Coordinates of C-alpha atoms in Angstrom, one line a residue:
M95 CA 122.3 128.3 142.8
E96 CA 120.0 125.0 142.2
K97 CA 120.7 121.9 144.2
A98 CA 120.6 118.3 143.0
H99 CA 120.9 115.2 144.5
V100 CA 123.4 112.5 143.4
Q101 CA 123.8 109.2 145.1
E102 CA 127.3 107.9 146.4
H103 CA 127.9 105.9 143.3
S104 CA 126.3 108.7 141.0
R105 CA 123.2 107.3 139.5
T106 CA 120.4 109.9 138.9
S107 CA 118.0 107.9 136.6
A108 CA 114.1 107.2 137.2
S109 CA 115.3 104.3 139.1
S110 CA 117.3 106.2 141.9
T111 CA 114.1 106.1 144.2
D112 CA 114.3 102.2 144.3
A113 CA 118.0 102.4 144.8
S114 CA 117.8 104.9 148.0
D115 CA 116.2 102.3 149.7
E116 CA 118.7 99.7 149.4
K117 CA 120.6 99.6 152.8
G118 CA 124.3 99.7 153.0
R119 CA 124.8 101.7 149.6
A120 CA 121.9 104.2 149.8
R121 CA 123.8 107.2 151.3
Q122 CA 123.0 110.5 149.2
I123 CA 125.1 113.4 149.2
E124 CA 124.4 116.9 147.7
D125 CA 126.4 118.1 144.7
V126 CA 125.8 122.1 144.2
G127 CA 125.0 123.0 141.0
V128 CA 125.1 119.8 138.9
A129 CA 121.8 120.2 137.5
A130 CA 121.7 123.7 136.9
D131 CA 125.4 123.0 134.9
R132 CA 123.3 120.3 133.1
E133 CA 120.7 122.7 132.1
K134 CA 123.1 125.3 130.9
N135 CA 125.3 123.0 129.0
A136 CA 122.2 122.4 126.6
V137 CA 122.4 125.9 125.6
D138 CA 126.2 126.8 126.0
A139 CA 126.8 124.1 123.8
R140 CA 125.7 126.3 120.8
G141 CA 127.2 129.4 122.3
A142 CA 123.6 131.1 122.7
G143 CA 123.7 131.5 126.5
E144 CA 120.6 131.5 128.6
I145 CA 117.6 131.3 127.1
D146 CA 114.2 131.6 128.6
T147 CA 112.1 128.6 127.4
S148 CA 109.0 128.9 129.6
G149 CA 106.8 130.2 127.0
V150 CA 107.1 127.2 124.8
D151 CA 104.0 124.9 124.7
E152 CA 105.4 121.6 124.3
R153 CA 102.1 119.8 122.6
K154 CA 102.4 122.6 120.0
L155 CA 105.8 122.3 119.4
L156 CA 105.5 118.4 118.7
R157 CA 103.0 119.2 116.3
K158 CA 104.8 121.7 114.7
L159 CA 108.0 119.3 114.4
D160 CA 105.6 116.6 112.9
L161 CA 104.3 118.6 110.4
A162 CA 107.5 119.7 109.2
L163 CA 109.5 116.8 109.5
I164 CA 107.3 113.3 108.8
P165 CA 105.1 114.2 105.9
W166 CA 107.9 115.1 103.5
L167 CA 110.4 112.6 104.7
S168 CA 107.6 109.5 104.2
F169 CA 107.2 110.4 100.8
L170 CA 110.6 110.4 99.9
Y171 CA 110.9 107.0 101.5
L172 CA 107.9 106.2 99.3
L173 CA 109.4 107.2 96.3
S174 CA 112.4 105.2 97.4
F175 CA 110.7 101.7 98.1
L176 CA 108.9 102.3 95.0
D177 CA 112.0 102.8 92.8
R178 CA 113.9 99.8 94.3
T179 CA 111.1 97.3 94.0
S180 CA 109.4 98.3 90.9
I181 CA 111.6 95.9 89.1
G182 CA 109.1 93.2 90.3
N183 CA 106.3 94.9 88.8
A184 CA 108.1 95.5 85.5
K185 CA 109.2 91.8 85.4
L186 CA 105.5 91.0 84.8
Y187 CA 105.4 93.2 81.6
G188 CA 108.4 91.6 79.7
L189 CA 111.6 93.0 81.3
E190 CA 113.4 89.6 81.0
K191 CA 112.4 88.8 77.5
D192 CA 113.1 92.2 76.2
L193 CA 116.8 92.2 77.9
H194 CA 117.4 88.6 76.9
I195 CA 118.0 87.3 80.5
N196 CA 117.0 84.2 82.3
D197 CA 115.9 83.9 85.7
S198 CA 118.9 83.6 87.6
Q199 CA 120.5 87.0 85.7
Y200 CA 117.2 88.7 86.9
N201 CA 118.1 87.5 90.7
I202 CA 121.7 88.9 90.3
A203 CA 120.4 92.5 89.0
L204 CA 118.1 92.3 92.4
M205 CA 121.1 91.1 94.5
I206 CA 123.8 93.7 93.3
F207 CA 121.3 96.7 94.3
F208 CA 121.4 95.2 98.0
I209 CA 125.6 95.0 97.9
S210 CA 126.1 98.6 97.3
Y211 CA 123.1 99.7 99.3
A212 CA 124.2 97.7 102.6
I213 CA 128.1 98.8 102.0
F214 CA 127.6 102.8 101.6
E215 CA 125.2 102.8 104.6
V216 CA 127.4 103.4 107.6
P217 CA 129.6 106.1 105.7
S218 CA 126.3 108.1 104.5
N219 CA 125.4 108.3 108.3
V220 CA 128.7 109.8 109.2
F221 CA 128.4 112.2 106.1
L222 CA 125.0 112.9 107.6
K223 CA 126.3 114.1 110.8
R224 CA 129.0 116.1 109.6
L225 CA 126.9 117.8 107.1
R226 CA 123.7 119.2 106.3
P227 CA 120.8 116.7 106.1
S228 CA 118.8 119.3 103.7
I229 CA 121.9 119.0 101.4
W230 CA 123.0 115.5 101.8
L231 CA 119.6 113.6 101.8
S232 CA 118.6 116.0 98.9
L233 CA 121.4 115.0 96.9
L234 CA 121.5 111.5 97.0
M235 CA 117.8 111.4 96.2
F236 CA 118.5 113.6 93.0
L237 CA 121.3 111.3 91.8
W238 CA 119.3 108.0 92.6
G239 CA 116.4 109.7 90.4
I240 CA 118.6 109.8 87.7
M241 CA 119.8 106.3 87.9
M242 CA 116.0 105.3 88.1
T243 CA 115.2 107.3 84.9
V244 CA 118.4 105.7 83.2
Q245 CA 117.4 102.3 84.2
G246 CA 114.3 102.7 81.6
L247 CA 117.0 103.5 78.9
V248 CA 119.2 100.2 79.3
H249 CA 119.2 98.0 76.4
N250 CA 121.2 94.8 78.0
Y251 CA 122.0 92.9 80.8
G252 CA 125.3 94.8 81.5
G253 CA 123.2 98.3 81.6
L254 CA 120.5 96.8 84.2
L255 CA 123.4 95.5 86.4
G256 CA 125.0 98.9 86.3
M257 CA 121.9 100.8 87.3
R258 CA 120.9 98.5 89.9
W259 CA 124.3 99.0 91.5
M260 CA 124.3 103.1 91.2
L261 CA 120.6 103.1 92.6
G262 CA 121.3 101.1 95.7
L263 CA 124.6 103.3 96.2
F264 CA 122.7 106.5 96.0
E265 CA 119.8 105.3 98.0
A266 CA 121.8 103.8 101.0
G267 CA 121.7 106.9 102.6
L268 CA 117.9 107.7 103.1
F269 CA 116.4 104.7 105.3
P270 CA 119.2 104.7 107.9
G271 CA 119.8 108.5 107.6
V272 CA 116.2 109.5 108.2
N273 CA 115.6 106.8 111.2
F274 CA 118.9 108.4 112.8
Y275 CA 118.0 112.2 112.1
L276 CA 114.2 111.6 113.5
S277 CA 116.1 109.9 116.6
C278 CA 117.7 113.2 117.2
W279 CA 114.4 115.0 117.3
Y280 CA 112.1 113.1 119.7
K281 CA 112.2 111.1 122.9
R282 CA 112.6 107.7 123.1
S283 CA 109.3 107.2 124.1
E284 CA 108.0 109.2 121.1
F285 CA 110.3 107.7 118.5
G286 CA 108.7 104.5 117.6
I287 CA 105.5 106.0 116.1
R288 CA 107.5 108.3 114.1
A289 CA 109.5 105.6 112.7
A290 CA 106.4 103.5 112.0
I291 CA 104.6 106.3 110.1
F292 CA 108.0 106.9 108.1
F293 CA 108.4 103.2 107.3
A294 CA 104.6 102.7 106.3
A295 CA 105.4 104.8 103.5
A296 CA 106.8 101.3 102.6
T297 CA 103.5 99.7 102.5
V298 CA 101.9 102.6 100.9
S299 CA 104.5 102.1 98.3
G300 CA 103.8 98.7 97.7
A301 CA 100.1 99.4 97.4
F302 CA 100.5 102.5 95.2
G303 CA 103.2 100.8 93.0
G304 CA 100.9 98.2 91.8
L305 CA 98.2 100.4 90.6
L306 CA 100.9 102.6 89.0
A307 CA 102.5 99.7 87.3
A308 CA 99.2 98.5 85.9
A309 CA 98.4 102.3 84.6
I310 CA 101.7 102.9 83.2
A311 CA 102.2 99.7 81.4
N312 CA 99.4 100.9 79.2
M313 CA 102.0 103.4 77.6
D314 CA 103.6 100.0 76.1
G315 CA 104.7 101.0 72.6
V316 CA 105.0 105.2 73.3
A317 CA 107.9 106.3 71.8
G318 CA 109.3 102.9 71.2
K319 CA 109.6 101.9 74.5
P320 CA 108.1 99.2 76.3
G321 CA 105.7 99.3 79.1
W322 CA 108.2 98.4 81.8
A323 CA 110.7 101.0 80.7
W324 CA 108.2 103.6 81.2
I325 CA 107.8 102.3 84.7
F326 CA 111.3 103.1 85.6
I327 CA 111.2 106.3 83.4
L328 CA 108.3 108.1 84.7
E329 CA 108.9 107.0 88.4
G330 CA 112.4 107.9 88.2
L331 CA 111.4 111.8 86.9
I332 CA 109.1 112.1 89.8
T333 CA 112.1 111.2 92.0
V334 CA 114.3 114.0 90.5
I335 CA 111.7 116.5 90.9
A336 CA 111.4 115.6 94.6
G337 CA 115.2 115.9 95.3
A338 CA 115.2 119.1 93.7
L339 CA 112.6 120.4 95.8
S340 CA 114.2 118.5 99.0
P341 CA 116.7 121.4 100.1
F342 CA 114.2 123.8 100.6
I343 CA 111.6 121.5 102.5
I344 CA 114.3 119.0 104.9
Q345 CA 115.0 120.4 108.1
D346 CA 118.6 120.3 109.9
F347 CA 119.2 119.1 113.3
P348 CA 117.4 120.6 116.3
D349 CA 120.1 123.0 117.5
T350 CA 120.3 124.6 114.1
A351 CA 117.0 124.2 112.4
K352 CA 115.7 127.2 110.9
F353 CA 111.6 126.8 111.2
L354 CA 112.4 126.9 115.0
T355 CA 112.7 129.8 117.6
E356 CA 115.8 130.3 119.4
P357 CA 113.4 129.3 122.6
E358 CA 112.2 126.1 120.6
R359 CA 115.6 124.9 119.7
A360 CA 116.7 125.6 123.2
F361 CA 113.4 123.6 124.6
I362 CA 113.9 120.5 122.3
V363 CA 117.6 120.1 123.2
K364 CA 116.7 120.1 126.9
R365 CA 113.9 118.0 126.7
L366 CA 116.0 115.6 124.8
Q367 CA 118.8 115.6 127.7
S368 CA 116.1 114.8 130.1
D369 CA 115.5 111.7 128.1
N370 CA 119.0 110.5 128.7
Q371 CA 120.0 111.9 125.4
F372 CA 123.2 113.6 126.3
S373 CA 124.4 114.5 123.0
A374 CA 121.5 116.4 121.8
A375 CA 123.1 119.9 122.4
G376 CA 125.8 118.6 119.8
E377 CA 128.8 116.0 119.8
D378 CA 132.1 116.4 118.3
L379 CA 133.2 113.6 115.9
K380 CA 135.7 111.2 117.7
W381 CA 136.7 107.7 116.3
K382 CA 135.9 106.5 120.2
Y383 CA 132.5 107.1 119.6
I384 CA 132.4 104.8 116.3
L385 CA 134.8 102.2 118.0
K386 CA 132.3 101.8 120.9
S387 CA 129.6 101.0 118.2
L388 CA 131.5 98.4 116.5
L389 CA 132.6 96.7 119.9
D390 CA 129.3 96.7 121.4
V391 CA 128.1 93.1 121.5
K392 CA 124.6 94.6 121.4
T393 CA 125.2 96.0 118.0
W394 CA 125.9 92.6 116.7
I395 CA 123.0 91.0 118.2
A396 CA 120.7 93.6 116.8
M397 CA 122.0 93.1 113.3
L398 CA 120.8 89.7 113.5
V399 CA 117.3 90.6 115.1
Y400 CA 117.1 93.2 112.1
A401 CA 117.9 90.6 109.7
G402 CA 115.4 88.1 110.8
S403 CA 112.5 90.8 109.6
D404 CA 114.6 92.9 106.8
G405 CA 115.3 89.3 104.6
P406 CA 111.7 88.5 104.6
L407 CA 111.2 92.2 104.0
Y408 CA 112.6 92.2 100.3
A409 CA 111.7 88.7 99.3
F410 CA 108.2 89.3 100.1
S411 CA 108.1 92.8 98.5
L412 CA 110.1 91.7 95.5
F413 CA 108.4 88.4 94.9
L414 CA 104.7 89.5 95.9
P415 CA 103.5 90.2 92.4
S416 CA 105.1 87.0 91.0
I417 CA 103.5 85.0 94.0
I418 CA 100.2 86.1 93.0
S419 CA 100.6 85.7 89.6
Q420 CA 101.4 82.0 90.0
L421 CA 98.4 81.6 92.1
G422 CA 96.2 81.8 88.6
F423 CA 96.1 85.4 88.3
K424 CA 97.7 87.6 85.3
A425 CA 100.2 90.5 85.4
T426 CA 97.6 93.4 85.8
P427 CA 95.5 91.6 88.6
A428 CA 98.0 90.0 90.2
N429 CA 99.3 93.7 90.7
L430 CA 96.0 94.8 91.7
L431 CA 95.7 92.1 94.2
T432 CA 98.7 93.1 96.2
V433 CA 97.0 96.4 97.0
P434 CA 95.0 95.3 99.8
V435 CA 97.8 93.5 101.4
Y436 CA 99.6 96.4 101.5
V437 CA 97.0 98.6 103.0
F438 CA 96.4 96.1 105.8
A439 CA 100.4 95.9 106.5
C440 CA 100.3 99.8 106.7
I441 CA 97.7 99.9 109.1
V442 CA 99.3 97.2 111.5
T443 CA 102.5 99.0 111.3
I444 CA 101.2 102.3 112.2
A445 CA 98.9 100.6 115.1
A446 CA 102.0 98.6 116.4
G447 CA 104.1 101.7 116.5
L448 CA 101.7 103.9 118.7
Y449 CA 101.0 100.8 121.3
A450 CA 105.0 100.2 121.4
D451 CA 105.3 103.9 122.4
R452 CA 103.0 103.7 124.9
K453 CA 103.6 100.5 126.5
G454 CA 107.3 100.5 126.0
R455 CA 107.6 96.6 125.6
R456 CA 109.3 96.7 122.0
G457 CA 110.7 93.3 122.7
I458 CA 107.7 91.7 123.1
Q459 CA 106.0 93.0 120.2
N460 CA 109.1 91.9 118.0
M461 CA 108.4 88.3 119.1
V462 CA 104.4 88.4 119.0
F463 CA 104.6 89.7 115.2
L464 CA 107.5 87.2 114.3
C465 CA 105.4 84.5 115.5
V466 CA 102.4 85.9 113.0
G467 CA 104.8 85.9 110.3
A468 CA 105.7 82.4 111.0
V469 CA 102.4 81.0 110.9
G470 CA 101.8 83.0 107.6
Y471 CA 105.1 81.1 106.0
I472 CA 104.1 77.9 107.3
I473 CA 100.6 78.1 105.3
L474 CA 102.6 79.3 102.3
I475 CA 104.7 76.2 102.5
V476 CA 101.9 73.7 103.2
S477 CA 98.9 75.3 101.1
R478 CA 98.1 74.1 97.5
N479 CA 94.9 76.4 97.6
A480 CA 95.1 79.5 95.8
T481 CA 92.7 81.3 98.5
L482 CA 94.3 80.0 101.5
S483 CA 97.6 80.9 100.2
Y484 CA 96.4 84.5 99.8
I485 CA 95.0 84.6 103.2
A486 CA 98.2 83.7 104.4
V487 CA 100.0 86.7 102.4
Y488 CA 98.4 88.9 105.2
L489 CA 99.6 87.1 108.2
A490 CA 103.2 87.2 106.4
A491 CA 102.6 90.9 105.7
A492 CA 101.4 91.6 109.3
G493 CA 104.8 89.4 110.9
I494 CA 107.1 91.3 108.7
Y495 CA 106.1 95.2 108.2
P496 CA 105.5 96.2 111.8
N497 CA 109.1 94.7 113.1
I498 CA 111.3 96.7 110.7
P499 CA 110.4 100.3 112.3
N500 CA 109.9 98.7 115.7
T501 CA 113.5 97.1 115.5
I502 CA 114.9 100.4 114.5
A503 CA 113.3 102.1 117.4
W504 CA 113.9 99.4 119.7
V505 CA 117.8 99.7 118.9
S506 CA 117.8 103.5 118.9
N507 CA 116.3 103.7 122.2
N508 CA 119.3 101.6 123.4
V509 CA 122.2 103.6 122.0
E510 CA 123.2 106.9 123.4
G511 CA 125.8 109.2 121.6
S512 CA 124.7 110.6 118.3
Y513 CA 127.6 109.4 116.5
K514 CA 127.6 105.6 117.9
R515 CA 123.7 105.8 117.4
G516 CA 124.3 107.0 113.7
V517 CA 126.9 104.2 113.3
S518 CA 124.7 101.5 114.8
L519 CA 121.7 102.4 113.2
A520 CA 123.7 102.0 109.9
M521 CA 125.3 98.7 110.7
V522 CA 121.9 97.2 111.8
I523 CA 120.0 98.2 108.9
G524 CA 122.9 97.6 106.6
F525 CA 123.5 94.2 107.5
G526 CA 119.7 93.5 107.2
N527 CA 120.2 95.0 103.2
I528 CA 123.1 92.5 102.7
N529 CA 120.2 89.9 103.6
G530 CA 118.2 91.5 101.0
A531 CA 120.8 90.6 98.5
V532 CA 120.3 86.8 100.0
S533 CA 116.2 86.9 99.9
S534 CA 116.5 88.5 96.6
N535 CA 117.6 85.1 95.1
V536 CA 115.5 82.3 96.9
Y537 CA 112.3 82.7 94.6
R538 CA 113.5 80.8 91.6
G539 CA 111.4 80.0 88.4
Q540 CA 111.6 76.2 88.6
D541 CA 110.2 76.2 92.1
K542 CA 106.7 78.0 90.9
P543 CA 104.1 77.8 91.3
W544 CA 104.3 77.4 95.3
Y545 CA 107.9 78.2 95.8
T546 CA 108.1 76.0 98.8
L547 CA 112.0 76.6 99.0
G548 CA 111.7 80.6 98.8
H549 CA 109.2 80.5 101.8
G550 CA 111.3 78.1 103.7
I551 CA 114.5 80.2 103.8
V552 CA 111.8 83.4 104.7
L553 CA 110.8 81.3 107.4
M554 CA 114.0 80.5 108.4
Y555 CA 115.0 84.1 108.7
I556 CA 112.1 84.6 110.8
G557 CA 113.4 82.2 113.1
I558 CA 116.7 83.5 113.4
G559 CA 114.8 87.1 114.1
L560 CA 112.8 85.4 117.1
I561 CA 115.7 83.8 118.6
T562 CA 118.1 87.0 118.7
S563 CA 114.9 89.3 119.9
V564 CA 114.9 86.8 122.8
I565 CA 118.7 86.9 123.5
Y566 CA 118.6 90.9 123.1
Y567 CA 115.9 91.3 125.5
I568 CA 118.0 89.1 128.0
V569 CA 120.9 90.9 127.4
L570 CA 118.9 94.2 128.0
R571 CA 117.3 93.2 131.1
R572 CA 120.1 91.7 132.7
E573 CA 122.2 95.0 132.3
N574 CA 119.4 97.0 133.7
A575 CA 119.3 94.7 136.7
A576 CA 123.1 95.2 137.2
R577 CA 122.8 98.6 137.3
D578 CA 119.9 98.5 139.6
R579 CA 122.1 96.7 141.9
G580 CA 125.2 99.6 141.4
D581 CA 127.3 97.0 139.6
R582 CA 128.1 99.4 137.1
D583 CA 128.5 102.7 139.0
E584 CA 130.9 105.2 138.2
I585 CA 133.7 106.7 140.7
I586 CA 133.1 110.6 140.8
K587 CA 135.9 112.7 141.9
G588 CA 135.3 114.7 145.1
V589 CA 132.0 112.4 145.9
N590 CA 133.2 108.8 146.4
D591 CA 137.1 109.2 146.7
D592 CA 137.1 107.9 150.0
P593 CA 138.7 104.4 149.8
A594 CA 136.1 103.3 152.5
T595 CA 133.3 103.8 150.0
L596 CA 135.0 102.1 146.9
N597 CA 133.9 98.8 146.8
S598 CA 134.4 95.8 144.3
R599 CA 130.8 96.8 142.3
L600 CA 132.4 100.2 141.6
A601 CA 132.9 99.6 137.5
A602 CA 134.2 102.8 136.1
N603 CA 136.0 103.5 133.1
G604 CA 138.4 105.8 135.2
R605 CA 137.2 108.7 137.2
F606 CA 135.0 111.4 136.4
E607 CA 135.0 115.0 137.1
S608 CA 131.0 114.8 137.8
V609 CA 127.8 113.1 136.8
D610 CA 127.8 115.1 133.8
D611 CA 131.3 114.1 132.5
A612 CA 130.3 110.6 133.3
Q613 CA 127.0 110.8 130.9
R614 CA 128.9 112.5 128.1
E615 CA 131.7 109.8 128.0
K616 CA 130.0 107.0 128.7
G617 CA 126.7 107.7 126.9
D618 CA 124.4 104.4 127.4
E619 CA 127.1 102.7 129.2
W620 CA 126.5 105.5 132.0
S621 CA 125.0 103.7 135.3
G622 CA 121.8 105.9 135.2
Y623 CA 121.1 105.0 131.8
R624 CA 118.3 102.3 131.4
Y625 CA 117.7 100.2 128.4
T626 CA 114.4 99.6 126.7
L627 CA 113.2 96.1 127.0

C-alpha cells in the first residue's frame, strides 16, 4: 500500500516543504494509505471502482474538452448578451417614439431586466448542480429566445416592461451557470483563459450587434413592423433555434459526461482533486455548504470587487451607441463605430486571461486594468473633443471587459466545494447585475451630448472596484500567511491527539478522522488550501 507523508498539523499543500523547515513544529509522521485512499475515493465516489488512467494523454484530453465545451457555450453567451443589449441599438431606430415612452421610462425598461436577472441567479446555480446542465441551460435559452421574439411584437410600454422582466428571469442562469460549470472541468490555473474566451463573446456580441442592427434596420416596414421590432424578432428566433439544438451539444459534469471514456472521466476527477478541488468526484447537497458561502466575508468583498466592473460594463454596452451618436454621428454610423471598440476589447480580454493563468496574479491584474478604465472615464468627463472622447472609449473598454472574467476566475479560484462555489459565484455575479440596474439609469437625455453625470458615476464604480480589489488581495494574502505559520492547522485523530502536541495555534472545527475528511468538510478553509492572489 502506498505511503504518504503528512505533517503533524496535517498540511499537505505545495508549501509543505517550507513548513517542514520551521523548527519546533516540523515533525512529520507517516500516515499509511492516505494518498491511496484519496485516489480511490475519486473513482469510488461514482461507484466505478479502480480505473486505469495510465493511457490518457493529458494534452489531447484538454483539447478535447476545449472543443466540446468552449465554442458552443461562447456562442450561447454571444446570443445572450446580444439579446439583452440590442435594446440600445433599437433605441436609435425609433423604439421610444413608436412605443410613446420618454427617456425615464426607457431607463426603467433597462433596469427591470437586471432586477429579475439578479434575483434568480443563485437559485439557478443550485438547480444547475442538481439537474443536468444540458437540460437546464437549454431550457433557459429556449424560453428567453421566445421572450426576445415577443419583445418585437409589443405595442406599448407595459408590454416592453413585461418582456424585459421575463428576459432577465430566463437569462439569469446562463452566465453564472456556465462559469460555475467550467470551473468544475478545469484546474484553477486553466480556468482564467477559458472564462476570458467565454466572456469575450460579449465583446464579439457588441461588435456583431452593431453590424446586425444596422443591417436589420433596413427591414423597416416589412410586414408592417418597424426596423427596431425586427431586431428583436430575428435575434430572438436565432436564440430559439440555438436553444432547441443545445440539449444535443451541451455536455454534463465530468463524472457523467458521455463524450468521454471511463478512464478519461476518472482522469479528470483525479487531476482536479490534485488541484485541491476535493468535490470533483461529486458532492451531496447540504445546506451548510450554502451557508458557508453566505457567511464567508470573502464572498461579500468579492461582490463589491465584481460590481466595480460589472456596473460600468452595462453602462458601457447599453449606451455606447448613444454616446457615439452624440459625438456627431447618426444612427447607423454610430452603430458601426462601436465595432472596432469591441474588437479591441475582445483582444485585450483574451490576452489578459492567458497572462493571468500563466502568472497567477489575478488581483494585481484587476487593479491595473481598473486604473486604465479610470483614465478613460476621466478623459470622457473633461473632454469636449469628439476624437479624444472616442479614443477614451477604447481605454474604458480595456479597463472594464478584461476584469469581468478575471474577477470571476479570481473568486472561483478561492472557493472550494462545488455547491459553495456555485452559490458564491451566483452571489457575486448577481450583485454585479443589480448594479447594472443602477448604471442603466445614469445616462440621462438631459445630460447629452457629454453625459458628465453618467461618466462620473461609472468612475465611482471603478473606484469601488479598485479599493475592494486591494482589500480582497490583502485578506487572501494574510490568510495564506496564517496557514504558512500553522495558525489554521486541524486536529487529526490518532495523529496529534497527544495533549503535548496540541498548542494554541490549532484552530480546527472539531477533530477529523483523516486529512481527506478535513479536506472534504472544510473545503477552502482546510489548512493545506492556498488562496490565489
